[in-house]
Amino acid sequence: MSLLRTIGYTGSVALATTSMPVLAAPPADMNIATTLAALTLVVILILFLAWLLKRMKLPGIQGSDGNMKILRQLPVGQRERIVLLQVGEEQMLVGITQQNISLLSKLEQPLSMNEVQSGSEFAGHLTKLLKKNVKK
């Protein structure tokens, strides 16, 4: 009888071990490392996609309807610049600093796109307009 109990007991142990999963869980150190690596990869992917969208300057994402365009920028300091804007049919020069944006001048005669695209002519027009505004 004790022999049958031993066989029955070992049989139930064998059944209990076969119902366990075949693959054991990986050690805790390996699981944390893979989780951190996957999390780092996802964060890097999100940052890369944000940078890419910022560089693409899609008008639908930035909310621009196309009536306002930056035609030309001229850096005048580390964080200061002068920008030629096209707003509808008007063109205006705007000074941009870290704390302020101010209108420098409205152009009475808008510059043609050929004049805007060539950098040296833009700089010449800009200095002429700035000297004109200083005299006033």
Short mmCIF file of N, CA, C and O in Angstrom, two decimals:
data_model
loop_
_atom_site.label_atom_id
_atom_site.label_comp_id
_atom_site.label_asym_id
_atom_site.label_seq_id
_atom_site.Cartn_x
_atom_site.Cartn_y
_atom_site.Cartn_z
N MET A 1 0.80 -1.17 0.00
CA MET A 1 0.00 0.00 0.00
C MET A 1 0.87 1.26 0.00
O MET A 1 0.52 2.22 -0.66
N SER A 2 1.91 1.19 0.74
CA SER A 2 2.81 2.32 0.74
C SER A 2 3.46 2.50 -0.62
O SER A 2 3.79 3.61 -1.02
N LEU A 3 3.63 1.40 -1.35
CA LEU A 3 4.18 1.48 -2.69
C LEU A 3 3.22 2.21 -3.62
O LEU A 3 3.64 3.05 -4.43
N LEU A 4 1.93 1.96 -3.50
CA LEU A 4 0.93 2.66 -4.33
C LEU A 4 0.85 4.14 -3.97
O LEU A 4 0.68 4.98 -4.84
N ARG A 5 0.99 4.42 -2.68
CA ARG A 5 1.00 5.83 -2.28
C ARG A 5 2.20 6.55 -2.87
O ARG A 5 2.09 7.67 -3.32
N THR A 6 3.32 5.88 -2.88
CA THR A 6 4.52 6.48 -3.44
C THR A 6 4.36 6.70 -4.94
O THR A 6 4.69 7.76 -5.46
N ILE A 7 3.81 5.73 -5.63
CA ILE A 7 3.59 5.87 -7.07
C ILE A 7 2.55 6.96 -7.33
O ILE A 7 2.72 7.80 -8.20
N GLY A 8 1.48 6.96 -6.56
CA GLY A 8 0.46 8.00 -6.71
C GLY A 8 1.00 9.38 -6.41
O GLY A 8 0.69 10.35 -7.09
N TYR A 9 1.81 9.45 -5.39
CA TYR A 9 2.39 10.74 -5.01
C TYR A 9 3.33 11.23 -6.10
O TYR A 9 3.29 12.39 -6.49
N THR A 10 4.17 10.36 -6.61
CA THR A 10 5.10 10.78 -7.66
C THR A 10 4.34 11.08 -8.95
O THR A 10 4.75 11.94 -9.71
N GLY A 11 3.24 10.39 -9.16
CA GLY A 11 2.44 10.69 -10.34
C GLY A 11 1.82 12.07 -10.26
O GLY A 11 1.76 12.80 -11.24
N SER A 12 1.34 12.45 -9.09
CA SER A 12 0.77 13.79 -8.94
C SER A 12 1.83 14.86 -9.04
O SER A 12 1.60 15.93 -9.55
N VAL A 13 3.04 14.53 -8.59
CA VAL A 13 4.15 15.47 -8.74
C VAL A 13 4.49 15.62 -10.20
O VAL A 13 4.75 16.72 -10.70
N ALA A 14 4.47 14.52 -10.94
CA ALA A 14 4.76 14.58 -12.37
C ALA A 14 3.70 15.38 -13.10
O ALA A 14 4.01 16.16 -14.00
N LEU A 15 2.44 15.21 -12.72
CA LEU A 15 1.38 16.01 -13.34
C LEU A 15 1.52 17.48 -12.99
O LEU A 15 1.29 18.35 -13.82
N ALA A 16 1.91 17.76 -11.78
CA ALA A 16 2.07 19.15 -11.36
C ALA A 16 3.22 19.82 -12.11
O ALA A 16 3.14 20.98 -12.49
N THR A 17 4.28 19.10 -12.38
CA THR A 17 5.41 19.69 -13.09
C THR A 17 5.11 19.84 -14.57
O THR A 17 5.62 20.76 -15.21
N THR A 18 4.27 19.01 -15.15
CA THR A 18 3.96 19.16 -16.57
C THR A 18 2.97 20.29 -16.82
O THR A 18 2.91 20.83 -17.89
N SER A 19 2.20 20.67 -15.82
CA SER A 19 1.29 21.79 -16.01
C SER A 19 1.99 23.13 -15.89
O SER A 19 1.44 24.16 -16.24
N MET A 20 3.22 23.17 -15.42
CA MET A 20 4.01 24.40 -15.33
C MET A 20 4.45 24.81 -16.74
O MET A 20 4.56 23.96 -17.61
N PRO A 21 4.70 26.05 -16.98
CA PRO A 21 5.16 26.47 -18.31
C PRO A 21 6.50 25.85 -18.64
O PRO A 21 7.32 25.59 -17.77
N VAL A 22 6.69 25.62 -19.94
CA VAL A 22 7.91 24.97 -20.40
C VAL A 22 9.10 25.89 -20.21
O VAL A 22 10.16 25.49 -19.77
N LEU A 23 8.94 27.19 -20.56
CA LEU A 23 10.04 28.13 -20.43
C LEU A 23 9.91 28.86 -19.11
O LEU A 23 8.85 29.37 -18.76
N ALA A 24 10.97 28.95 -18.39
CA ALA A 24 10.96 29.68 -17.13
C ALA A 24 11.13 31.16 -17.41
O ALA A 24 11.66 31.56 -18.45
N ALA A 25 10.68 32.01 -16.50
CA ALA A 25 10.83 33.45 -16.65
C ALA A 25 12.30 33.82 -16.58
O ALA A 25 13.07 33.21 -15.85
N PRO A 26 12.70 34.84 -17.37
CA PRO A 26 14.10 35.25 -17.32
C PRO A 26 14.42 35.88 -15.97
O PRO A 26 13.53 36.31 -15.25
N PRO A 27 15.67 35.93 -15.63
CA PRO A 27 16.04 36.56 -14.36
C PRO A 27 15.59 38.02 -14.33
O PRO A 27 15.43 38.67 -15.36
N ALA A 28 15.39 38.55 -13.15
CA ALA A 28 14.88 39.92 -12.98
C ALA A 28 15.83 40.95 -13.58
O ALA A 28 15.41 41.97 -14.10
N ASP A 29 17.14 40.73 -13.52
CA ASP A 29 18.11 41.68 -14.06
C ASP A 29 17.94 41.83 -15.57
O ASP A 29 18.01 42.92 -16.11
N MET A 30 17.72 40.73 -16.26
CA MET A 30 17.56 40.77 -17.71
C MET A 30 16.27 41.47 -18.10
O MET A 30 16.22 42.21 -19.06
N ASN A 31 15.23 41.29 -17.34
CA ASN A 31 13.94 41.89 -17.64
C ASN A 31 14.00 43.41 -17.48
O ASN A 31 13.48 44.15 -18.29
N ILE A 32 14.66 43.90 -16.45
CA ILE A 32 14.79 45.34 -16.23
C ILE A 32 15.65 45.96 -17.32
O ILE A 32 15.35 47.04 -17.83
N ALA A 33 16.71 45.29 -17.71
CA ALA A 33 17.60 45.82 -18.75
C ALA A 33 16.87 45.94 -20.09
O ALA A 33 16.99 46.96 -20.77
N THR A 34 16.11 44.93 -20.46
CA THR A 34 15.39 45.01 -21.73
C THR A 34 14.29 46.04 -21.68
O THR A 34 14.02 46.73 -22.66
N THR A 35 13.64 46.18 -20.53
CA THR A 35 12.60 47.20 -20.38
C THR A 35 13.18 48.60 -20.52
O THR A 35 12.63 49.45 -21.21
N LEU A 36 14.30 48.85 -19.86
CA LEU A 36 14.95 50.16 -19.95
C LEU A 36 15.45 50.43 -21.37
O LEU A 36 15.36 51.57 -21.85
N ALA A 37 15.98 49.42 -22.03
CA ALA A 37 16.44 49.60 -23.40
C ALA A 37 15.27 49.92 -24.33
O ALA A 37 15.38 50.82 -25.18
N ALA A 38 14.16 49.24 -24.16
CA ALA A 38 12.98 49.52 -24.99
C ALA A 38 12.43 50.91 -24.71
O ALA A 38 12.06 51.64 -25.63
N LEU A 39 12.39 51.30 -23.45
CA LEU A 39 11.91 52.64 -23.09
C LEU A 39 12.81 53.72 -23.66
O LEU A 39 12.33 54.72 -24.21
N THR A 40 14.11 53.52 -23.59
CA THR A 40 15.06 54.48 -24.16
C THR A 40 14.88 54.59 -25.67
O THR A 40 14.90 55.69 -26.23
N LEU A 41 14.69 53.46 -26.32
CA LEU A 41 14.47 53.47 -27.76
C LEU A 41 13.20 54.24 -28.13
O LEU A 41 13.20 55.03 -29.08
N VAL A 42 12.14 54.05 -27.38
CA VAL A 42 10.88 54.76 -27.66
C VAL A 42 11.05 56.26 -27.44
O VAL A 42 10.58 57.07 -28.24
N VAL A 43 11.73 56.67 -26.38
CA VAL A 43 11.94 58.10 -26.11
C VAL A 43 12.79 58.72 -27.22
O VAL A 43 12.50 59.82 -27.71
N ILE A 44 13.84 58.03 -27.65
CA ILE A 44 14.68 58.54 -28.73
C ILE A 44 13.88 58.66 -30.03
O ILE A 44 14.01 59.63 -30.76
N LEU A 45 13.03 57.68 -30.30
CA LEU A 45 12.19 57.73 -31.49
C LEU A 45 11.22 58.91 -31.45
O LEU A 45 11.05 59.62 -32.45
N ILE A 46 10.63 59.19 -30.30
CA ILE A 46 9.72 60.32 -30.16
C ILE A 46 10.46 61.63 -30.37
O ILE A 46 9.98 62.53 -31.07
N LEU A 47 11.63 61.77 -29.77
CA LEU A 47 12.41 63.00 -29.94
C LEU A 47 12.85 63.20 -31.39
O LEU A 47 12.82 64.32 -31.91
N PHE A 48 13.25 62.12 -32.05
CA PHE A 48 13.65 62.22 -33.46
C PHE A 48 12.47 62.64 -34.33
O PHE A 48 12.62 63.50 -35.21
N LEU A 49 11.31 62.07 -34.12
CA LEU A 49 10.14 62.44 -34.92
C LEU A 49 9.72 63.89 -34.66
O LEU A 49 9.31 64.60 -35.58
N ALA A 50 9.83 64.35 -33.41
CA ALA A 50 9.52 65.76 -33.11
C ALA A 50 10.49 66.69 -33.82
O ALA A 50 10.10 67.71 -34.38
N TRP A 51 11.77 66.34 -33.80
CA TRP A 51 12.78 67.15 -34.50
C TRP A 51 12.51 67.17 -36.00
O TRP A 51 12.61 68.20 -36.65
N LEU A 52 12.15 66.01 -36.55
CA LEU A 52 11.89 65.91 -37.98
C LEU A 52 10.68 66.75 -38.37
O LEU A 52 10.71 67.47 -39.39
N LEU A 53 9.62 66.71 -37.59
CA LEU A 53 8.44 67.53 -37.89
C LEU A 53 8.75 69.02 -37.80
O LEU A 53 8.24 69.82 -38.58
N LYS A 54 9.60 69.38 -36.84
CA LYS A 54 9.98 70.79 -36.70
C LYS A 54 10.79 71.26 -37.91
O LYS A 54 10.62 72.36 -38.40
N ARG A 55 11.68 70.40 -38.40
CA ARG A 55 12.50 70.75 -39.56
C ARG A 55 11.70 70.80 -40.85
O ARG A 55 12.04 71.54 -41.75
N MET A 56 10.67 69.99 -40.96
CA MET A 56 9.88 69.94 -42.20
C MET A 56 9.03 71.20 -42.37
O MET A 56 8.69 71.58 -43.48
N LYS A 57 8.67 71.85 -41.28
CA LYS A 57 7.87 73.07 -41.30
C LYS A 57 6.61 72.91 -42.14
O LYS A 57 6.36 73.65 -43.09
N LEU A 58 5.83 71.92 -41.81
CA LEU A 58 4.58 71.69 -42.52
C LEU A 58 3.56 72.76 -42.12
O LEU A 58 3.35 73.01 -40.94
N PRO A 59 2.91 73.41 -43.10
CA PRO A 59 1.98 74.48 -42.76
C PRO A 59 0.77 74.00 -41.97
O PRO A 59 0.24 74.70 -41.15
N GLY A 60 0.29 72.80 -42.20
CA GLY A 60 -0.86 72.29 -41.48
C GLY A 60 -0.56 72.06 -40.01
O GLY A 60 -1.42 72.22 -39.15
N ILE A 61 0.67 71.70 -39.69
CA ILE A 61 1.05 71.43 -38.31
C ILE A 61 1.29 72.73 -37.56
O ILE A 61 0.93 72.88 -36.41
N GLN A 62 1.86 73.72 -38.22
CA GLN A 62 2.17 74.97 -37.55
C GLN A 62 0.98 75.92 -37.53
O GLN A 62 1.05 76.98 -36.93
N GLY A 63 -0.10 75.61 -38.21
CA GLY A 63 -1.28 76.45 -38.16
C GLY A 63 -1.25 77.64 -39.10
O GLY A 63 -2.06 78.53 -39.00
N SER A 64 -0.33 77.69 -40.01
CA SER A 64 -0.23 78.80 -40.95
C SER A 64 -1.19 78.58 -42.11
O SER A 64 -1.32 77.48 -42.63
N ASP A 65 -1.89 79.63 -42.50
CA ASP A 65 -2.82 79.49 -43.63
C ASP A 65 -2.22 79.98 -44.94
O ASP A 65 -2.88 80.00 -45.95
N GLY A 66 -0.98 80.40 -44.93
CA GLY A 66 -0.31 80.80 -46.16
C GLY A 66 -0.36 82.29 -46.44
O GLY A 66 0.24 82.77 -47.38
N ASN A 67 -1.09 83.08 -45.63
CA ASN A 67 -1.15 84.52 -45.85
C ASN A 67 0.08 85.23 -45.31
O ASN A 67 0.37 86.35 -45.71
N MET A 68 0.79 84.62 -44.40
CA MET A 68 1.99 85.23 -43.83
C MET A 68 3.18 84.33 -44.14
O MET A 68 3.15 83.14 -43.85
N LYS A 69 4.21 84.93 -44.74
CA LYS A 69 5.40 84.17 -45.10
C LYS A 69 6.64 84.94 -44.66
O LYS A 69 6.67 86.16 -44.73
N ILE A 70 7.65 84.22 -44.25
CA ILE A 70 8.95 84.82 -43.98
C ILE A 70 9.73 84.75 -45.28
O ILE A 70 10.04 83.67 -45.77
N LEU A 71 10.01 85.91 -45.85
CA LEU A 71 10.72 85.94 -47.12
C LEU A 71 12.24 85.86 -46.93
O LEU A 71 12.93 85.20 -47.70
N ARG A 72 12.73 86.53 -45.90
CA ARG A 72 14.18 86.58 -45.70
C ARG A 72 14.47 86.91 -44.25
O ARG A 72 13.73 87.65 -43.61
N GLN A 73 15.56 86.36 -43.72
CA GLN A 73 16.01 86.66 -42.36
C GLN A 73 17.46 87.11 -42.41
O GLN A 73 18.25 86.59 -43.20
N LEU A 74 17.78 88.06 -41.56
CA LEU A 74 19.15 88.54 -41.46
C LEU A 74 19.55 88.57 -39.99
O LEU A 74 19.03 89.38 -39.23
N PRO A 75 20.44 87.67 -39.56
CA PRO A 75 20.86 87.70 -38.15
C PRO A 75 21.73 88.92 -37.88
O PRO A 75 22.64 89.24 -38.65
N VAL A 76 21.43 89.62 -36.79
CA VAL A 76 22.21 90.81 -36.43
C VAL A 76 22.87 90.65 -35.06
O VAL A 76 23.54 91.56 -34.61
N GLY A 77 22.68 89.53 -34.44
CA GLY A 77 23.28 89.24 -33.15
C GLY A 77 23.15 87.75 -32.88
O GLY A 77 22.75 86.98 -33.75
N GLN A 78 23.47 87.39 -31.64
CA GLN A 78 23.41 85.98 -31.32
C GLN A 78 21.97 85.47 -31.34
O GLN A 78 21.69 84.39 -31.83
N ARG A 79 21.02 86.25 -30.81
CA ARG A 79 19.62 85.86 -30.80
C ARG A 79 18.72 86.92 -31.40
O ARG A 79 17.51 86.86 -31.25
N GLU A 80 19.28 87.87 -32.07
CA GLU A 80 18.50 88.93 -32.70
C GLU A 80 18.56 88.79 -34.20
O GLU A 80 19.59 88.38 -34.74
N ARG A 81 17.45 89.12 -34.85
CA ARG A 81 17.44 89.07 -36.32
C ARG A 81 16.40 90.04 -36.85
O ARG A 81 15.49 90.46 -36.16
N ILE A 82 16.60 90.37 -38.12
CA ILE A 82 15.65 91.20 -38.84
C ILE A 82 15.01 90.32 -39.89
O ILE A 82 15.68 89.58 -40.61
N VAL A 83 13.68 90.37 -39.96
CA VAL A 83 12.92 89.47 -40.81
C VAL A 83 12.09 90.29 -41.78
O VAL A 83 11.46 91.28 -41.40
N LEU A 84 12.10 89.88 -43.04
CA LEU A 84 11.23 90.47 -44.05
C LEU A 84 10.00 89.56 -44.18
O LEU A 84 10.13 88.40 -44.55
N LEU A 85 8.83 90.09 -43.82
CA LEU A 85 7.59 89.32 -43.83
C LEU A 85 6.71 89.74 -45.00
O LEU A 85 6.66 90.92 -45.36
N GLN A 86 6.01 88.77 -45.56
CA GLN A 86 4.97 89.04 -46.56
C GLN A 86 3.64 88.71 -45.88
O GLN A 86 3.39 87.57 -45.51
N VAL A 87 2.81 89.72 -45.69
CA VAL A 87 1.48 89.53 -45.09
C VAL A 87 0.47 90.00 -46.12
O VAL A 87 0.29 91.19 -46.33
N GLY A 88 -0.17 89.05 -46.76
CA GLY A 88 -1.09 89.39 -47.84
C GLY A 88 -0.32 90.02 -48.98
O GLY A 88 0.56 89.43 -49.57
N GLU A 89 -0.65 91.28 -49.26
CA GLU A 89 0.05 92.03 -50.32
C GLU A 89 1.14 92.95 -49.77
O GLU A 89 1.89 93.53 -50.53
N GLU A 90 1.22 93.09 -48.46
CA GLU A 90 2.18 94.01 -47.85
C GLU A 90 3.45 93.27 -47.43
O GLU A 90 3.41 92.10 -47.08
N GLN A 91 4.55 94.01 -47.46
CA GLN A 91 5.81 93.50 -46.94
C GLN A 91 6.26 94.43 -45.83
O GLN A 91 6.10 95.64 -45.93
N MET A 92 6.80 93.83 -44.78
CA MET A 92 7.27 94.65 -43.66
C MET A 92 8.52 94.05 -43.05
O MET A 92 8.74 92.85 -43.10
N LEU A 93 9.34 94.94 -42.49
CA LEU A 93 10.54 94.54 -41.78
C LEU A 93 10.23 94.48 -40.30
O LEU A 93 9.66 95.42 -39.74
N VAL A 94 10.60 93.38 -39.67
CA VAL A 94 10.32 93.18 -38.26
C VAL A 94 11.63 92.84 -37.57
O VAL A 94 12.41 92.02 -38.05
N GLY A 95 11.88 93.48 -36.43
CA GLY A 95 13.03 93.17 -35.61
C GLY A 95 12.62 92.21 -34.52
O GLY A 95 11.64 92.43 -33.81
N ILE A 96 13.39 91.14 -34.38
CA ILE A 96 13.05 90.11 -33.39
C ILE A 96 14.22 89.96 -32.43
O ILE A 96 15.35 89.72 -32.85
N THR A 97 13.93 90.13 -31.15
CA THR A 97 14.90 89.87 -30.10
C THR A 97 14.35 88.78 -29.20
O THR A 97 13.26 88.25 -29.46
N GLN A 98 15.08 88.46 -28.15
CA GLN A 98 14.63 87.40 -27.26
C GLN A 98 13.39 87.83 -26.47
O GLN A 98 12.53 87.02 -26.17
N GLN A 99 13.25 89.13 -26.18
CA GLN A 99 12.13 89.60 -25.38
C GLN A 99 11.07 90.34 -26.17
O GLN A 99 9.98 90.57 -25.67
N ASN A 100 11.35 90.73 -27.42
CA ASN A 100 10.47 91.67 -28.10
C ASN A 100 10.45 91.40 -29.60
O ASN A 100 11.43 90.97 -30.18
N ILE A 101 9.31 91.70 -30.20
CA ILE A 101 9.17 91.72 -31.66
C ILE A 101 8.61 93.09 -32.00
O ILE A 101 7.57 93.49 -31.47
N SER A 102 9.29 93.83 -32.87
CA SER A 102 8.83 95.18 -33.17
C SER A 102 8.87 95.43 -34.68
O SER A 102 9.75 94.92 -35.38
N LEU A 103 7.93 96.22 -35.14
CA LEU A 103 7.85 96.60 -36.55
C LEU A 103 8.88 97.69 -36.81
O LEU A 103 8.87 98.74 -36.17
N LEU A 104 9.77 97.43 -37.76
CA LEU A 104 10.78 98.43 -38.11
C LEU A 104 10.28 99.34 -39.21
O LEU A 104 10.45 100.56 -39.14
N SER A 105 9.67 98.74 -40.23
CA SER A 105 9.21 99.55 -41.35
C SER A 105 8.24 98.73 -42.20
O SER A 105 8.39 97.52 -42.34
N LYS A 106 7.24 99.44 -42.76
CA LYS A 106 6.40 98.84 -43.80
C LYS A 106 6.97 99.30 -45.13
O LYS A 106 7.24 100.48 -45.32
N LEU A 107 7.15 98.37 -46.04
CA LEU A 107 7.70 98.73 -47.33
C LEU A 107 6.60 99.32 -48.20
O LEU A 107 5.55 98.70 -48.39
N GLU A 108 6.86 100.52 -48.72
CA GLU A 108 5.87 101.16 -49.58
C GLU A 108 5.78 100.45 -50.92
O GLU A 108 4.71 100.29 -51.49
N GLN A 109 6.94 100.05 -51.45
CA GLN A 109 6.98 99.28 -52.68
C GLN A 109 7.53 97.90 -52.35
O GLN A 109 8.71 97.75 -52.02
N PRO A 110 6.68 96.87 -52.42
CA PRO A 110 7.15 95.52 -52.08
C PRO A 110 8.29 95.08 -53.00
O PRO A 110 8.31 95.41 -54.19
N LEU A 111 9.23 94.36 -52.43
CA LEU A 111 10.34 93.84 -53.20
C LEU A 111 9.86 92.65 -54.02
O LEU A 111 9.02 91.87 -53.59
N SER A 112 10.42 92.53 -55.22
CA SER A 112 10.05 91.38 -56.05
C SER A 112 10.74 90.13 -55.49
O SER A 112 11.71 90.22 -54.74
N MET A 113 10.25 88.97 -55.88
CA MET A 113 10.82 87.72 -55.37
C MET A 113 12.27 87.55 -55.82
O MET A 113 13.07 86.95 -55.12
N ASN A 114 12.65 88.08 -56.99
CA ASN A 114 14.04 88.00 -57.45
C ASN A 114 14.96 88.78 -56.54
O ASN A 114 16.06 88.36 -56.24
N GLU A 115 14.49 89.97 -56.10
CA GLU A 115 15.30 90.78 -55.20
C GLU A 115 15.44 90.13 -53.84
O GLU A 115 16.48 90.20 -53.21
N VAL A 116 14.39 89.48 -53.39
CA VAL A 116 14.40 88.86 -52.07
C VAL A 116 15.32 87.65 -52.06
O VAL A 116 16.05 87.42 -51.10
N GLN A 117 15.36 86.89 -53.14
CA GLN A 117 16.13 85.66 -53.16
C GLN A 117 17.64 85.91 -53.22
O GLN A 117 18.42 85.10 -52.75
N SER A 118 18.05 87.01 -53.78
CA SER A 118 19.49 87.30 -53.79
C SER A 118 19.86 88.00 -52.50
O SER A 118 19.32 89.03 -52.15
N GLY A 119 20.79 87.43 -51.75
CA GLY A 119 21.11 87.90 -50.41
C GLY A 119 21.77 89.27 -50.38
O GLY A 119 21.48 90.09 -49.53
N SER A 120 22.69 89.56 -51.30
CA SER A 120 23.41 90.83 -51.24
C SER A 120 22.48 92.00 -51.53
O SER A 120 22.61 93.06 -50.93
N GLU A 121 21.55 91.83 -52.45
CA GLU A 121 20.62 92.92 -52.74
C GLU A 121 19.69 93.16 -51.55
O GLU A 121 19.33 94.29 -51.26
N PHE A 122 19.30 92.10 -50.87
CA PHE A 122 18.45 92.25 -49.69
C PHE A 122 19.18 93.05 -48.62
O PHE A 122 18.60 93.94 -48.01
N ALA A 123 20.44 92.74 -48.42
CA ALA A 123 21.21 93.47 -47.42
C ALA A 123 21.33 94.94 -47.80
O ALA A 123 21.24 95.83 -46.95
N GLY A 124 21.50 95.22 -49.10
CA GLY A 124 21.56 96.61 -49.55
C GLY A 124 20.25 97.35 -49.33
O GLY A 124 20.23 98.49 -48.87
N HIS A 125 19.14 96.72 -49.68
CA HIS A 125 17.83 97.33 -49.44
C HIS A 125 17.59 97.54 -47.95
O HIS A 125 17.03 98.56 -47.54
N LEU A 126 18.01 96.57 -47.16
CA LEU A 126 17.80 96.68 -45.72
C LEU A 126 18.58 97.85 -45.14
O LEU A 126 18.03 98.64 -44.37
N THR A 127 19.84 98.00 -45.50
CA THR A 127 20.62 99.12 -44.98
C THR A 127 20.06 100.45 -45.46
O THR A 127 20.02 101.42 -44.71
N LYS A 128 19.58 100.49 -46.71
CA LYS A 128 18.98 101.73 -47.22
C LYS A 128 17.72 102.09 -46.43
O LYS A 128 17.53 103.25 -46.05
N LEU A 129 16.89 101.09 -46.15
CA LEU A 129 15.67 101.34 -45.39
C LEU A 129 15.97 101.73 -43.95
O LEU A 129 15.31 102.60 -43.38
N LEU A 130 16.96 101.09 -43.36
CA LEU A 130 17.31 101.43 -41.98
C LEU A 130 17.88 102.83 -41.90
O LEU A 130 17.58 103.57 -40.95
N LYS A 131 18.70 103.23 -42.86
CA LYS A 131 19.24 104.60 -42.87
C LYS A 131 18.12 105.60 -43.08
O LYS A 131 18.12 106.68 -42.50
N LYS A 132 17.14 105.25 -43.92
CA LYS A 132 16.01 106.13 -44.16
C LYS A 132 15.19 106.33 -42.90
O LYS A 132 14.75 107.44 -42.59
N ASN A 133 15.01 105.26 -42.10
CA ASN A 133 14.25 105.37 -40.87
C ASN A 133 14.99 106.13 -39.80
O ASN A 133 14.39 106.77 -38.95
N VAL A 134 16.32 106.08 -39.80
CA VAL A 134 17.11 106.81 -38.82
C VAL A 134 17.02 108.30 -39.07
O VAL A 134 16.97 109.10 -38.15
N LYS A 135 16.95 108.71 -40.34
CA LYS A 135 16.87 110.13 -40.70
C LYS A 135 15.55 110.75 -40.26
O LYS A 135 15.48 111.94 -40.02
N LYS A 136 14.50 109.94 -40.16
CA LYS A 136 13.17 110.49 -39.80
C LYS A 136 13.10 110.92 -38.39
O LYS A 136 13.44 110.90 -37.44
#
